[in-house]
Tab-separated table of C-alpha atoms and ligand atoms in Angstrom:
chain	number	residue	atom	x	y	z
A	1	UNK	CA	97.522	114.461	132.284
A	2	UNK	CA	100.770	113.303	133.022
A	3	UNK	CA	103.372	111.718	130.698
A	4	UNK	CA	107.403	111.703	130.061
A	5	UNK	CA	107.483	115.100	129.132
A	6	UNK	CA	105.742	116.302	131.880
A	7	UNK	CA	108.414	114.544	134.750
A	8	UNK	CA	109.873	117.224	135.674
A	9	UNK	CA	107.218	118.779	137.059
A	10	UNK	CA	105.544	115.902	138.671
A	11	UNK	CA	107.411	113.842	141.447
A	12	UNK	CA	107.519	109.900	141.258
A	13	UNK	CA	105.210	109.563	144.618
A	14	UNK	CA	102.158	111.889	142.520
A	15	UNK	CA	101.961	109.380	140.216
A	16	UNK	CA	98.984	106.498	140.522
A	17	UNK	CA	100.991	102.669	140.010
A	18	UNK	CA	99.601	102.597	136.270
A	19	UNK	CA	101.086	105.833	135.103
A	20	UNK	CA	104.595	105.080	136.871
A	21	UNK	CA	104.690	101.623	135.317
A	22	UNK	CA	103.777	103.308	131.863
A	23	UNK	CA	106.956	105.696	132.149
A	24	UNK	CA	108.954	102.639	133.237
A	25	UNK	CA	108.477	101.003	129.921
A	26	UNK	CA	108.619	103.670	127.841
A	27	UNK	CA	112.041	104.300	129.539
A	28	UNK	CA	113.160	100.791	129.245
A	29	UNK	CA	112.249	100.601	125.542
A	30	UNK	CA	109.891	98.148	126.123
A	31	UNK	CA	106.126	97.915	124.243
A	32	UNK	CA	103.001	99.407	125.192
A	33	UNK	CA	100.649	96.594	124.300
A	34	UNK	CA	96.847	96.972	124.150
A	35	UNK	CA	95.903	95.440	127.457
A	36	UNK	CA	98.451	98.181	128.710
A	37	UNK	CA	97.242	100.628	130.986
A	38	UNK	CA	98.000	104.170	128.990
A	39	UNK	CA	97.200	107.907	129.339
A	40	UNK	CA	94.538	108.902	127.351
A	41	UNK	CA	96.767	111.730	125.296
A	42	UNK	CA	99.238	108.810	124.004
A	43	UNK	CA	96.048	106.730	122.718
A	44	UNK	CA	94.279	109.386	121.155
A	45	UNK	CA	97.628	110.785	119.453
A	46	UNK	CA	98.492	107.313	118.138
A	47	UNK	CA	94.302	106.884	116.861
A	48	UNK	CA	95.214	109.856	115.212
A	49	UNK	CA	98.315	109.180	113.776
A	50	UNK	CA	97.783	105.564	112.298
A	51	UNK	CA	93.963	106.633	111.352
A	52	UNK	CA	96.075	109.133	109.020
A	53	UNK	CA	98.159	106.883	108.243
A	54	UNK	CA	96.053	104.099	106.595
A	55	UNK	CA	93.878	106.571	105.068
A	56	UNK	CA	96.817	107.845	103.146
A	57	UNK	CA	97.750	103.919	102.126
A	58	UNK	CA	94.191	103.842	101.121
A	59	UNK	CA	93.823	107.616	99.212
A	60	UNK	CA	97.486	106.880	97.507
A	61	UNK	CA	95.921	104.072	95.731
A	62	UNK	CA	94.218	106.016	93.690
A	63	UNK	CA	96.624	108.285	92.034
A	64	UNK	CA	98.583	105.312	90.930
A	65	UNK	CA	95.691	103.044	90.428
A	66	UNK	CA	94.875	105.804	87.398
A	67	UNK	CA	97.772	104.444	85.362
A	68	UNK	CA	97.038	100.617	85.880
A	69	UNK	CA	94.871	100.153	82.876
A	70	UNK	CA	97.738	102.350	80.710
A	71	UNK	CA	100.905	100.974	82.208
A	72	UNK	CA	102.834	100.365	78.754
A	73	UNK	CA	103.773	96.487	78.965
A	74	UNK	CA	102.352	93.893	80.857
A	75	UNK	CA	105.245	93.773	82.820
A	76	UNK	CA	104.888	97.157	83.899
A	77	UNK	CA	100.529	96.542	84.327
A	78	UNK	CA	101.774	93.275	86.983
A	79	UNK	CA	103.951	95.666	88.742
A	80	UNK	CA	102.163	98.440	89.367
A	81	UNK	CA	98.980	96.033	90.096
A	82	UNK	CA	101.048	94.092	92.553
A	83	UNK	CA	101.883	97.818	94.071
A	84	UNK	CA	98.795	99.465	94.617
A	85	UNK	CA	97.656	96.340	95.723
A	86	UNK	CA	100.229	96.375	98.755
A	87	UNK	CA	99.197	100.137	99.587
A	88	UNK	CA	95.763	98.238	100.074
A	89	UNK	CA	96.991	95.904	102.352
A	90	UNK	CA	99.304	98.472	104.575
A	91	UNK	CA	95.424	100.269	105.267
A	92	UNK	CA	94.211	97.276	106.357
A	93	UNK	CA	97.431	96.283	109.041
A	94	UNK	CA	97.116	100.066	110.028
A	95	UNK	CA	93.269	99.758	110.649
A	96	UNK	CA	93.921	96.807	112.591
A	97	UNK	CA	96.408	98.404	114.864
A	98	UNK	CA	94.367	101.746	115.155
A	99	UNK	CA	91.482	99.526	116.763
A	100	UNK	CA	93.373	97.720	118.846
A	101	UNK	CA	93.227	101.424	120.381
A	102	UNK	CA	89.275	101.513	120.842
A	103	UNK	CA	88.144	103.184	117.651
A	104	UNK	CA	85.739	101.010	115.207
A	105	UNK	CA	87.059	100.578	111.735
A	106	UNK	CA	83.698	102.252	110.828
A	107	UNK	CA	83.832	105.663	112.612
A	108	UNK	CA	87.507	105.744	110.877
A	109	UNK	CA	85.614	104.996	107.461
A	110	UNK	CA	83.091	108.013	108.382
A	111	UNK	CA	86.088	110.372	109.121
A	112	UNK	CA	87.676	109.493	106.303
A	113	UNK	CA	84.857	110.061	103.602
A	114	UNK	CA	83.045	112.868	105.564
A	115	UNK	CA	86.473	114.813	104.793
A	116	UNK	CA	86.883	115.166	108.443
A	117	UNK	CA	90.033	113.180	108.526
A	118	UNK	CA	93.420	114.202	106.952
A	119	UNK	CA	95.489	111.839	105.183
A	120	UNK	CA	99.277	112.770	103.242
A	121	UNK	CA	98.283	115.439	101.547
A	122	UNK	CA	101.103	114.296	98.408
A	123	UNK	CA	97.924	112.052	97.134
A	124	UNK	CA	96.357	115.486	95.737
A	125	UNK	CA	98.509	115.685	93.114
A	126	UNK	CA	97.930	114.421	89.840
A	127	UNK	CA	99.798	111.988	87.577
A	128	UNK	CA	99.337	113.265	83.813
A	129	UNK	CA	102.232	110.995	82.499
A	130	UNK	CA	103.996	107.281	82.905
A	131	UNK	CA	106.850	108.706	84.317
A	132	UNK	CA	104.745	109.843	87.488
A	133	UNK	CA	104.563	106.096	88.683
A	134	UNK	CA	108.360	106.054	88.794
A	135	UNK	CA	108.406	109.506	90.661
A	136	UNK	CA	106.230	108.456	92.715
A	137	UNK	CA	107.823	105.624	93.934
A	138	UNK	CA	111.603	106.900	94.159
A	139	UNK	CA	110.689	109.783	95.992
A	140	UNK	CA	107.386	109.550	98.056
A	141	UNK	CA	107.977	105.594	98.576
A	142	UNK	CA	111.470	106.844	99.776
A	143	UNK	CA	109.696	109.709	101.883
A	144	UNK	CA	107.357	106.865	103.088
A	145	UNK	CA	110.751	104.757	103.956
A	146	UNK	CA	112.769	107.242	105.664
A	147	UNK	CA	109.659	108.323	107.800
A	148	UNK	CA	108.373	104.202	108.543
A	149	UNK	CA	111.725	103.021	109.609
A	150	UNK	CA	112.163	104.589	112.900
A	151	UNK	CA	108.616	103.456	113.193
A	152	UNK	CA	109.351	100.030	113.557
A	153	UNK	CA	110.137	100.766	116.848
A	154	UNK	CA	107.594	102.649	118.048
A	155	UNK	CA	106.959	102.178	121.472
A	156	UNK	CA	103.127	101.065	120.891
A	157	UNK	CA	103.385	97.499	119.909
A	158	UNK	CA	100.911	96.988	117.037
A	159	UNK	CA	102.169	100.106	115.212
A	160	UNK	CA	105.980	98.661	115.052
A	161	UNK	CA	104.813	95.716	114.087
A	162	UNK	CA	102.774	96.598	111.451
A	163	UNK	CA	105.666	99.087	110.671
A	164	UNK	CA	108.186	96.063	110.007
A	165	UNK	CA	106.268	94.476	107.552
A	166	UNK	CA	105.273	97.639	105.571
A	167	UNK	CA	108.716	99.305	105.352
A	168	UNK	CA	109.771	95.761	103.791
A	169	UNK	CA	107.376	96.537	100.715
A	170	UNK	CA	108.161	100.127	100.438
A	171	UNK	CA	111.827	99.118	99.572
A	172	UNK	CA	110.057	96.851	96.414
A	173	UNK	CA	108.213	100.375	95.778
A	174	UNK	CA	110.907	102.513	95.665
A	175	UNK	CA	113.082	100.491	93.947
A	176	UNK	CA	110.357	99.846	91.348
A	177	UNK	CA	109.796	103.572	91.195
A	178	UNK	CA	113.712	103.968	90.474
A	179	UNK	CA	113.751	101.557	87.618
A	180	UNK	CA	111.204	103.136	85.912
A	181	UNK	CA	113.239	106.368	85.789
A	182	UNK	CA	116.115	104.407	85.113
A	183	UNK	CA	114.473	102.796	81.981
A	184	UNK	CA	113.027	106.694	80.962
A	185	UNK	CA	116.223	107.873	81.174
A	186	UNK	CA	118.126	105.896	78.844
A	187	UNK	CA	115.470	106.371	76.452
A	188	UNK	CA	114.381	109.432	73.882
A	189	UNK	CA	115.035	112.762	74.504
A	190	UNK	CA	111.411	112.995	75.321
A	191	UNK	CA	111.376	110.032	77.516
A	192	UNK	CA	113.950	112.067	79.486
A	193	UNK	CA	112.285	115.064	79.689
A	194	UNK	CA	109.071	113.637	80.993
A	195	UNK	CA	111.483	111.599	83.819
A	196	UNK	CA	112.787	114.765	84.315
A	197	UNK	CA	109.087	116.991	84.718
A	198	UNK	CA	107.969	114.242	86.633
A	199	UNK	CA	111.034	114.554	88.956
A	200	UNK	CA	110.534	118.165	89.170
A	201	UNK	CA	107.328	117.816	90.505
A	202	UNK	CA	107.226	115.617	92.924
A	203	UNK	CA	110.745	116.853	94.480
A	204	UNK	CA	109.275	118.765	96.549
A	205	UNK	CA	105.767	117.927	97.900
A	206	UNK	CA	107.812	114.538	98.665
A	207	UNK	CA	110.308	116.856	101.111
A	208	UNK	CA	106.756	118.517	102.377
A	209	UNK	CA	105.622	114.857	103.397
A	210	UNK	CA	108.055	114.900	106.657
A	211	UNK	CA	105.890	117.617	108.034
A	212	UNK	CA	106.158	121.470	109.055
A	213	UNK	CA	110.251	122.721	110.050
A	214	UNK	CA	110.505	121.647	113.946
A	215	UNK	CA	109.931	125.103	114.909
A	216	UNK	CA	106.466	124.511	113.896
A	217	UNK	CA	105.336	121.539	114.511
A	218	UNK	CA	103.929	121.634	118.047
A	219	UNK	CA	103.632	117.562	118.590
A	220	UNK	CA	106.723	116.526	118.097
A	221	UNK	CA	108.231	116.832	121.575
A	222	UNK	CA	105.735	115.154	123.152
A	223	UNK	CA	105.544	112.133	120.596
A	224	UNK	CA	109.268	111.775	120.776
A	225	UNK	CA	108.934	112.124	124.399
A	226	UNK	CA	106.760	108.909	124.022
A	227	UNK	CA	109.119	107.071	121.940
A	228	UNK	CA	106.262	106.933	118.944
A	229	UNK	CA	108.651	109.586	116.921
A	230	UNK	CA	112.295	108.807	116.777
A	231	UNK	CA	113.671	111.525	115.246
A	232	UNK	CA	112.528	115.038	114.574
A	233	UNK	CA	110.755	116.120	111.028
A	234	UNK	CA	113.637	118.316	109.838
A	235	UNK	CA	116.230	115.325	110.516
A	236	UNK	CA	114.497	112.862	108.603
A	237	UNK	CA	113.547	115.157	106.087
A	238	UNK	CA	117.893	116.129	105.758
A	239	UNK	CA	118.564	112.095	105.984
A	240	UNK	CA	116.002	111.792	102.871
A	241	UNK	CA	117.704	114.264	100.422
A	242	UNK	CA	121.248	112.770	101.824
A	243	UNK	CA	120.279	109.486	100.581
A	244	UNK	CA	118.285	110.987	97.188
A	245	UNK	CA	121.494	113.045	95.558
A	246	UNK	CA	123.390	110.430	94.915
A	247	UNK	CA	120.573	108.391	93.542
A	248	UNK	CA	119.615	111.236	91.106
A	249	UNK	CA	122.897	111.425	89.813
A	250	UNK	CA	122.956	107.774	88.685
A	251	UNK	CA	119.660	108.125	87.303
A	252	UNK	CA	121.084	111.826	85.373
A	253	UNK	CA	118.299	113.630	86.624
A	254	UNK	CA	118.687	116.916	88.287
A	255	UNK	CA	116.938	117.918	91.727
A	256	UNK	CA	114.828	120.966	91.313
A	257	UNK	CA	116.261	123.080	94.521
A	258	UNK	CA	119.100	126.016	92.956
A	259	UNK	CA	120.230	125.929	96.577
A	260	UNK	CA	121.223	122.132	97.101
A	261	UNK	CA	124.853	122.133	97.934
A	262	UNK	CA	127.105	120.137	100.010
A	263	UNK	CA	128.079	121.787	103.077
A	264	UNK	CA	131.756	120.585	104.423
A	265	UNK	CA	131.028	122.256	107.795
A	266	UNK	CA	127.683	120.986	108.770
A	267	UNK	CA	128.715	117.609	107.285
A	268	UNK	CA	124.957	118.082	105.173
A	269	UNK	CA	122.948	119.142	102.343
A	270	UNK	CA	122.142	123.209	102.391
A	271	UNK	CA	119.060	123.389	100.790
A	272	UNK	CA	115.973	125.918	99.994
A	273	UNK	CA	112.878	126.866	101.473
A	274	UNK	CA	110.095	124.526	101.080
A	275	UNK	CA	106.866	126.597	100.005
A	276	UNK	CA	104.823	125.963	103.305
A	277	UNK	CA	101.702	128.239	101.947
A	278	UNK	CA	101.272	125.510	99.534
A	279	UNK	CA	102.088	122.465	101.369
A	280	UNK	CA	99.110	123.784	104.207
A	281	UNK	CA	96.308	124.713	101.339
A	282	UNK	CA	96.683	121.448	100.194
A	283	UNK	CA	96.579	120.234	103.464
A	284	UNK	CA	93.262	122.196	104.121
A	285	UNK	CA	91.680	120.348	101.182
A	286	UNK	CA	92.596	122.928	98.408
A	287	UNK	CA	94.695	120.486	96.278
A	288	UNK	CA	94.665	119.981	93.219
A	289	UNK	CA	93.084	116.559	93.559
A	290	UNK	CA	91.586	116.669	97.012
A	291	UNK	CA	87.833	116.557	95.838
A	292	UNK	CA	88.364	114.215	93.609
A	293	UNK	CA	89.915	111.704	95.575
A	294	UNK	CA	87.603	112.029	98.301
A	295	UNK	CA	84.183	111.655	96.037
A	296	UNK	CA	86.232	108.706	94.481
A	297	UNK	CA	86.864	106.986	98.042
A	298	UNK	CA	83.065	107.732	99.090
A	299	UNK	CA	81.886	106.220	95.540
A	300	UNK	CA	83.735	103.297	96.080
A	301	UNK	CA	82.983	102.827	99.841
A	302	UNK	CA	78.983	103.024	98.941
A	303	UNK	CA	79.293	100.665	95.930
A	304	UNK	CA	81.369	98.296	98.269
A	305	UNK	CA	78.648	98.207	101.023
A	306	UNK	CA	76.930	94.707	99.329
A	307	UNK	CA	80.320	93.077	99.600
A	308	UNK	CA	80.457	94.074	103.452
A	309	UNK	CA	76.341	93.213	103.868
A	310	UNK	CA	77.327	89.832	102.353
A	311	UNK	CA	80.464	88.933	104.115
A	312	UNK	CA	78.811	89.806	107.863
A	313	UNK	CA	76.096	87.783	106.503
A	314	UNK	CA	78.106	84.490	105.342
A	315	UNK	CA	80.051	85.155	108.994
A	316	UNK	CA	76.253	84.780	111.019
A	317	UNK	CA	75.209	82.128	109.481
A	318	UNK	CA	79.071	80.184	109.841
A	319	UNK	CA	78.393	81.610	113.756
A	320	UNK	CA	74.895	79.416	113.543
A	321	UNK	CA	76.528	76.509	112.435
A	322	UNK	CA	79.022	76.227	114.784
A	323	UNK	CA	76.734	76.891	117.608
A	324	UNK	CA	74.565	74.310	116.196
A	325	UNK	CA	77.797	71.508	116.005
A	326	UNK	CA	78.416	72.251	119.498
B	1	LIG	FE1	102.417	101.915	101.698
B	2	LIG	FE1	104.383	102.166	98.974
Protein backbone atom coordinates (compact mmCIF):
# COMPACT_ATOMS: atom_id res chain seq x y z
CA UNK A 1 0.00 0.00 0.00
CA UNK A 2 1.23 3.17 -0.93
CA UNK A 3 0.39 6.62 0.51
CA UNK A 4 2.20 10.17 1.41
CA UNK A 5 4.23 8.74 3.91
CA UNK A 6 5.45 6.12 1.99
CA UNK A 7 6.94 8.68 -1.13
CA UNK A 8 10.04 8.40 -0.46
CA UNK A 9 10.40 5.11 -1.12
CA UNK A 10 8.22 4.80 -4.09
CA UNK A 11 9.02 6.84 -7.34
CA UNK A 12 6.19 8.92 -9.14
CA UNK A 13 6.29 6.46 -12.40
CA UNK A 14 5.37 3.15 -9.70
CA UNK A 15 2.41 4.68 -8.98
CA UNK A 16 -1.07 3.53 -10.95
CA UNK A 17 -2.98 7.22 -12.24
CA UNK A 18 -5.50 6.83 -9.17
CA UNK A 19 -2.96 6.72 -6.42
CA UNK A 20 -0.82 9.71 -8.01
CA UNK A 21 -3.96 11.81 -8.39
CA UNK A 22 -4.84 10.89 -4.65
CA UNK A 23 -1.34 12.34 -3.42
CA UNK A 24 -1.96 15.33 -5.71
CA UNK A 25 -4.92 16.39 -3.71
CA UNK A 26 -3.91 15.61 -0.57
CA UNK A 27 -0.87 17.86 -1.42
CA UNK A 28 -2.92 20.60 -2.82
CA UNK A 29 -5.25 20.66 0.20
CA UNK A 30 -7.97 19.76 -1.73
CA UNK A 31 -10.99 17.07 -0.56
CA UNK A 32 -11.13 13.50 -0.91
CA UNK A 33 -14.79 13.08 -1.75
CA UNK A 34 -16.59 9.71 -1.76
CA UNK A 35 -16.64 9.00 -5.46
CA UNK A 36 -12.76 9.55 -4.95
CA UNK A 37 -10.60 6.87 -5.80
CA UNK A 38 -8.61 6.15 -2.25
CA UNK A 39 -6.21 3.56 -0.76
CA UNK A 40 -7.82 1.21 1.22
CA UNK A 41 -5.59 2.11 4.60
CA UNK A 42 -6.97 5.90 4.48
CA UNK A 43 -10.73 4.49 4.27
CA UNK A 44 -10.49 1.99 6.78
CA UNK A 45 -8.53 4.47 9.24
CA UNK A 46 -11.16 7.18 8.72
CA UNK A 47 -14.26 4.11 9.24
CA UNK A 48 -12.43 3.74 12.23
CA UNK A 49 -11.95 6.98 13.40
CA UNK A 50 -15.49 8.62 12.83
CA UNK A 51 -17.18 5.04 13.84
CA UNK A 52 -15.37 6.06 17.28
CA UNK A 53 -16.24 9.09 17.01
CA UNK A 54 -20.10 9.02 16.86
CA UNK A 55 -20.19 6.26 19.22
CA UNK A 56 -18.63 8.50 21.77
CA UNK A 57 -21.41 11.43 20.78
CA UNK A 58 -23.80 8.66 21.29
CA UNK A 59 -22.20 6.87 24.79
CA UNK A 60 -21.59 10.67 26.21
CA UNK A 61 -25.24 11.09 26.21
CA UNK A 62 -25.70 9.10 28.79
CA UNK A 63 -23.59 10.34 31.56
CA UNK A 64 -25.18 13.69 31.20
CA UNK A 65 -28.55 12.46 30.25
CA UNK A 66 -28.43 11.01 34.17
CA UNK A 67 -28.82 14.54 35.50
CA UNK A 68 -31.69 15.71 33.08
CA UNK A 69 -34.56 14.71 35.25
CA UNK A 70 -32.49 16.48 38.46
CA UNK A 71 -31.11 19.54 36.76
CA UNK A 72 -32.13 22.16 39.61
CA UNK A 73 -34.30 24.83 37.58
CA UNK A 74 -36.02 24.54 34.53
CA UNK A 75 -33.66 26.65 33.03
CA UNK A 76 -30.94 24.46 33.75
CA UNK A 77 -33.47 20.99 32.69
CA UNK A 78 -33.91 23.13 28.88
CA UNK A 79 -30.24 23.44 28.75
CA UNK A 80 -28.92 20.43 29.44
CA UNK A 81 -31.97 18.78 27.33
CA UNK A 82 -31.12 21.00 24.42
CA UNK A 83 -27.32 19.56 25.04
CA UNK A 84 -27.52 16.02 25.12
CA UNK A 85 -29.83 16.38 22.51
CA UNK A 86 -27.04 17.94 20.14
CA UNK A 87 -24.52 15.04 21.21
CA UNK A 88 -27.45 12.97 19.54
CA UNK A 89 -27.41 14.71 16.52
CA UNK A 90 -23.33 14.95 16.09
CA UNK A 91 -23.77 10.64 16.04
CA UNK A 92 -26.03 10.88 13.51
CA UNK A 93 -23.80 13.56 10.98
CA UNK A 94 -20.81 11.23 11.98
CA UNK A 95 -22.77 8.00 10.96
CA UNK A 96 -23.62 9.62 7.87
CA UNK A 97 -20.12 10.48 6.92
CA UNK A 98 -18.68 7.04 8.16
CA UNK A 99 -21.03 5.38 5.41
CA UNK A 100 -20.35 7.46 2.88
CA UNK A 101 -17.08 5.19 3.39
CA UNK A 102 -18.88 1.72 2.69
CA UNK A 103 -19.77 0.57 6.18
CA UNK A 104 -23.72 0.10 6.99
CA UNK A 105 -24.95 2.12 9.89
CA UNK A 106 -25.94 -1.37 11.21
CA UNK A 107 -22.62 -3.30 11.38
CA UNK A 108 -21.43 0.12 13.24
CA UNK A 109 -24.55 -0.43 15.65
CA UNK A 110 -23.30 -4.24 16.13
CA UNK A 111 -19.70 -3.02 16.94
CA UNK A 112 -20.80 -0.68 19.07
CA UNK A 113 -23.13 -2.80 21.43
CA UNK A 114 -21.18 -6.12 20.98
CA UNK A 115 -18.35 -4.03 22.92
CA UNK A 116 -16.18 -4.58 19.98
CA UNK A 117 -15.90 -0.95 19.19
CA UNK A 118 -14.12 1.72 21.36
CA UNK A 119 -15.54 4.99 21.89
CA UNK A 120 -13.78 8.12 24.36
CA UNK A 121 -13.20 6.30 27.06
CA UNK A 122 -13.99 9.88 29.45
CA UNK A 123 -17.85 8.56 29.15
CA UNK A 124 -16.88 5.81 31.93
CA UNK A 125 -16.82 8.06 34.48
CA UNK A 126 -19.55 8.85 36.62
CA UNK A 127 -21.35 12.08 37.53
CA UNK A 128 -22.43 11.81 41.37
CA UNK A 129 -23.14 15.65 41.62
CA UNK A 130 -24.67 18.90 39.58
CA UNK A 131 -21.49 20.32 39.32
CA UNK A 132 -20.32 17.35 36.97
CA UNK A 133 -22.52 18.81 34.05
CA UNK A 134 -20.50 22.02 34.27
CA UNK A 135 -17.15 19.97 34.38
CA UNK A 136 -18.09 18.24 31.90
CA UNK A 137 -18.70 20.75 29.57
CA UNK A 138 -15.70 23.27 30.35
CA UNK A 139 -13.28 20.70 30.12
CA UNK A 140 -14.22 17.61 27.94
CA UNK A 141 -16.49 19.97 25.57
CA UNK A 142 -13.20 22.06 25.46
CA UNK A 143 -11.11 18.72 24.92
CA UNK A 144 -13.81 17.91 22.26
CA UNK A 145 -13.12 21.65 20.76
CA UNK A 146 -9.49 21.79 20.70
CA UNK A 147 -9.37 18.20 19.12
CA UNK A 148 -12.63 19.00 16.31
CA UNK A 149 -11.21 22.20 15.10
CA UNK A 150 -8.34 21.14 13.08
CA UNK A 151 -10.87 18.64 11.95
CA UNK A 152 -12.76 20.89 10.00
CA UNK A 153 -10.29 20.53 7.59
CA UNK A 154 -9.73 17.21 7.27
CA UNK A 155 -8.81 16.22 4.03
CA UNK A 156 -11.89 13.64 3.64
CA UNK A 157 -14.75 15.82 2.73
CA UNK A 158 -17.75 14.56 4.74
CA UNK A 159 -15.71 14.44 7.98
CA UNK A 160 -14.81 18.41 7.73
CA UNK A 161 -17.97 19.08 6.99
CA UNK A 162 -19.64 17.44 9.52
CA UNK A 163 -16.71 18.81 11.69
CA UNK A 164 -17.85 22.57 10.98
CA UNK A 165 -21.13 22.23 12.14
CA UNK A 166 -20.32 20.22 15.33
CA UNK A 167 -17.42 22.35 16.66
CA UNK A 168 -20.12 25.30 16.33
CA UNK A 169 -22.26 23.51 19.16
CA UNK A 170 -19.41 22.45 21.25
CA UNK A 171 -18.61 26.23 21.82
CA UNK A 172 -22.62 26.48 23.26
CA UNK A 173 -21.38 23.31 25.40
CA UNK A 174 -18.49 24.55 26.80
CA UNK A 175 -19.58 27.73 27.47
CA UNK A 176 -22.69 26.27 29.15
CA UNK A 177 -20.40 23.98 31.09
CA UNK A 178 -18.39 27.24 32.25
CA UNK A 179 -21.42 29.04 33.51
CA UNK A 180 -22.43 26.44 35.55
CA UNK A 181 -19.11 26.59 37.45
CA UNK A 182 -19.31 30.13 37.30
CA UNK A 183 -22.77 30.16 39.06
CA UNK A 184 -21.24 27.21 41.75
CA UNK A 185 -18.61 29.29 42.44
CA UNK A 186 -20.10 32.34 43.63
CA UNK A 187 -22.28 30.34 45.70
CA UNK A 188 -21.86 28.42 49.34
CA UNK A 189 -18.86 27.20 50.52
CA UNK A 190 -20.22 23.86 49.62
CA UNK A 191 -21.33 24.85 46.24
CA UNK A 192 -17.61 25.63 45.78
CA UNK A 193 -16.26 22.70 46.96
CA UNK A 194 -18.36 20.43 44.84
CA UNK A 195 -17.23 22.91 41.60
CA UNK A 196 -14.06 22.35 42.86
CA UNK A 197 -14.23 18.04 43.30
CA UNK A 198 -15.89 18.07 40.18
CA UNK A 199 -12.97 20.04 38.60
CA UNK A 200 -10.56 17.79 40.17
CA UNK A 201 -11.88 14.98 38.57
CA UNK A 202 -12.37 15.50 35.37
CA UNK A 203 -8.92 17.56 34.96
CA UNK A 204 -7.37 14.95 34.00
CA UNK A 205 -9.18 12.13 32.11
CA UNK A 206 -10.16 15.38 29.94
CA UNK A 207 -6.06 15.86 29.20
CA UNK A 208 -6.16 11.78 28.63
CA UNK A 209 -8.89 12.43 25.82
CA UNK A 210 -6.06 13.81 23.25
CA UNK A 211 -4.63 10.36 23.22
CA UNK A 212 -1.27 8.48 24.29
CA UNK A 213 2.24 11.12 24.41
CA UNK A 214 3.42 11.09 20.54
CA UNK A 215 6.03 8.70 21.38
CA UNK A 216 3.31 6.27 21.65
CA UNK A 217 0.89 6.66 19.54
CA UNK A 218 1.86 4.72 16.42
CA UNK A 219 -0.95 6.37 13.89
CA UNK A 220 -0.29 9.60 14.07
CA UNK A 221 2.34 10.03 11.36
CA UNK A 222 0.57 8.43 8.94
CA UNK A 223 -2.87 10.27 9.62
CA UNK A 224 -1.08 13.56 9.62
CA UNK A 225 0.67 12.38 6.64
CA UNK A 226 -2.93 12.21 5.17
CA UNK A 227 -3.97 15.53 6.26
CA UNK A 228 -6.96 13.78 8.52
CA UNK A 229 -4.76 14.90 11.80
CA UNK A 230 -3.46 18.39 11.85
CA UNK A 231 -1.51 18.52 14.65
CA UNK A 232 0.07 15.95 16.88
CA UNK A 233 -1.74 14.62 20.32
CA UNK A 234 0.79 16.21 22.69
CA UNK A 235 0.34 19.75 20.85
CA UNK A 236 -3.22 19.88 21.12
CA UNK A 237 -3.25 18.45 24.35
CA UNK A 238 -0.43 21.71 25.50
CA UNK A 239 -2.84 24.22 23.35
CA UNK A 240 -5.85 22.83 25.66
CA UNK A 241 -4.34 23.53 29.15
CA UNK A 242 -2.88 26.99 27.51
CA UNK A 243 -6.31 28.05 26.86
CA UNK A 244 -7.87 26.29 30.36
CA UNK A 245 -5.47 28.32 33.07
CA UNK A 246 -6.63 31.34 32.49
CA UNK A 247 -10.21 30.24 32.41
CA UNK A 248 -9.82 28.51 35.85
CA UNK A 249 -8.56 31.45 37.34
CA UNK A 250 -11.65 33.53 36.50
CA UNK A 251 -13.78 30.85 37.58
CA UNK A 252 -11.29 30.61 41.21
CA UNK A 253 -10.89 27.11 40.79
CA UNK A 254 -7.57 25.48 41.03
CA UNK A 255 -6.18 22.82 38.41
CA UNK A 256 -5.31 19.61 40.10
CA UNK A 257 -1.56 19.13 38.51
CA UNK A 258 1.29 20.40 41.57
CA UNK A 259 3.51 20.67 38.50
CA UNK A 260 1.57 23.28 36.25
CA UNK A 261 3.87 26.19 35.85
CA UNK A 262 4.60 28.66 33.26
CA UNK A 263 7.71 28.06 31.52
CA UNK A 264 9.42 31.49 30.08
CA UNK A 265 11.79 29.38 27.95
CA UNK A 266 9.58 26.98 26.18
CA UNK A 267 7.03 29.82 25.87
CA UNK A 268 4.41 26.83 27.59
CA UNK A 269 2.79 25.17 30.39
CA UNK A 270 5.28 22.47 32.30
CA UNK A 271 3.05 20.10 33.50
CA UNK A 272 2.85 16.39 35.18
CA UNK A 273 2.59 13.01 34.10
CA UNK A 274 -0.73 11.89 33.03
CA UNK A 275 -1.45 8.35 34.71
CA UNK A 276 -1.44 6.28 31.37
CA UNK A 277 -2.10 2.78 33.40
CA UNK A 278 -5.39 4.25 34.08
CA UNK A 279 -6.27 6.08 31.05
CA UNK A 280 -5.58 2.34 29.00
CA UNK A 281 -7.73 0.09 31.69
CA UNK A 282 -10.39 2.25 31.09
CA UNK A 283 -9.79 2.11 27.65
CA UNK A 284 -9.83 -1.80 27.77
CA UNK A 285 -13.35 -1.64 29.25
CA UNK A 286 -12.32 -1.58 33.01
CA UNK A 287 -13.94 1.82 33.81
CA UNK A 288 -15.74 2.66 36.19
CA UNK A 289 -18.85 2.95 34.06
CA UNK A 290 -17.95 0.94 31.00
CA UNK A 291 -20.55 -1.95 31.63
CA UNK A 292 -22.98 0.11 32.43
CA UNK A 293 -23.03 2.27 29.62
CA UNK A 294 -22.75 -0.39 27.23
CA UNK A 295 -25.87 -2.65 28.69
CA UNK A 296 -27.62 0.85 28.74
CA UNK A 297 -26.85 1.53 24.87
CA UNK A 298 -27.83 -2.27 24.01
CA UNK A 299 -31.18 -1.81 26.21
CA UNK A 300 -32.04 1.10 24.45
CA UNK A 301 -31.02 -0.06 20.91
CA UNK A 302 -33.40 -3.36 21.43
CA UNK A 303 -36.32 -1.33 22.88
CA UNK A 304 -35.83 1.13 19.86
CA UNK A 305 -36.04 -1.68 17.20
CA UNK A 306 -40.22 -1.06 16.77
CA UNK A 307 -39.47 2.56 16.02
CA UNK A 308 -36.90 1.41 13.21
CA UNK A 309 -39.49 -1.73 12.06
CA UNK A 310 -42.08 1.08 11.77
CA UNK A 311 -40.25 3.83 10.07
CA UNK A 312 -38.76 1.25 7.13
CA UNK A 313 -42.26 0.23 7.06
CA UNK A 314 -44.08 3.79 6.59
CA UNK A 315 -40.89 4.37 3.95
CA UNK A 316 -42.21 0.94 1.68
CA UNK A 317 -45.36 1.68 1.59
CA UNK A 318 -44.55 5.83 0.65
CA UNK A 319 -42.07 3.77 -2.07
CA UNK A 320 -45.57 1.94 -3.29
CA UNK A 321 -47.30 4.98 -3.64
CA UNK A 322 -45.09 6.76 -5.59
CA UNK A 323 -44.51 3.93 -7.89
CA UNK A 324 -48.15 3.66 -8.15
CA UNK A 325 -48.53 7.82 -9.10
CA UNK A 326 -46.05 7.27 -11.69
FE1 LIG B 1 -20.58 16.46 20.56
FE1 LIG C 1 -20.63 18.54 23.20
Amino acid sequence: MTSPADLTLVSNDELSDEERIFNELIANEQRIEPRDWMPDAYRKTLIRQISQHAHSEIIGMQPEGNWITRAPSLKRKAILMAKVQDEAGHGLYLYSAAQTLGITRDEMMDQLISGKAKYSSIFNYPTPTWADMGAIGWLVDGAAIANQVPLCRASYGPYGRAMVRVCKEESFHQRQGFEILLTLMQGSEEQKRMAQDAVNRWYWPSLAMFGPPDDQSPNSAQSMAWKIKRFTNDELRQRFVGMLVPQAEILGVTLPDPDLKWNDETGEYDMGEIDWDEFFQVLRGNGPCNAERLERRRTAHEEGAWVREAAAEYARKQALKTKAVA
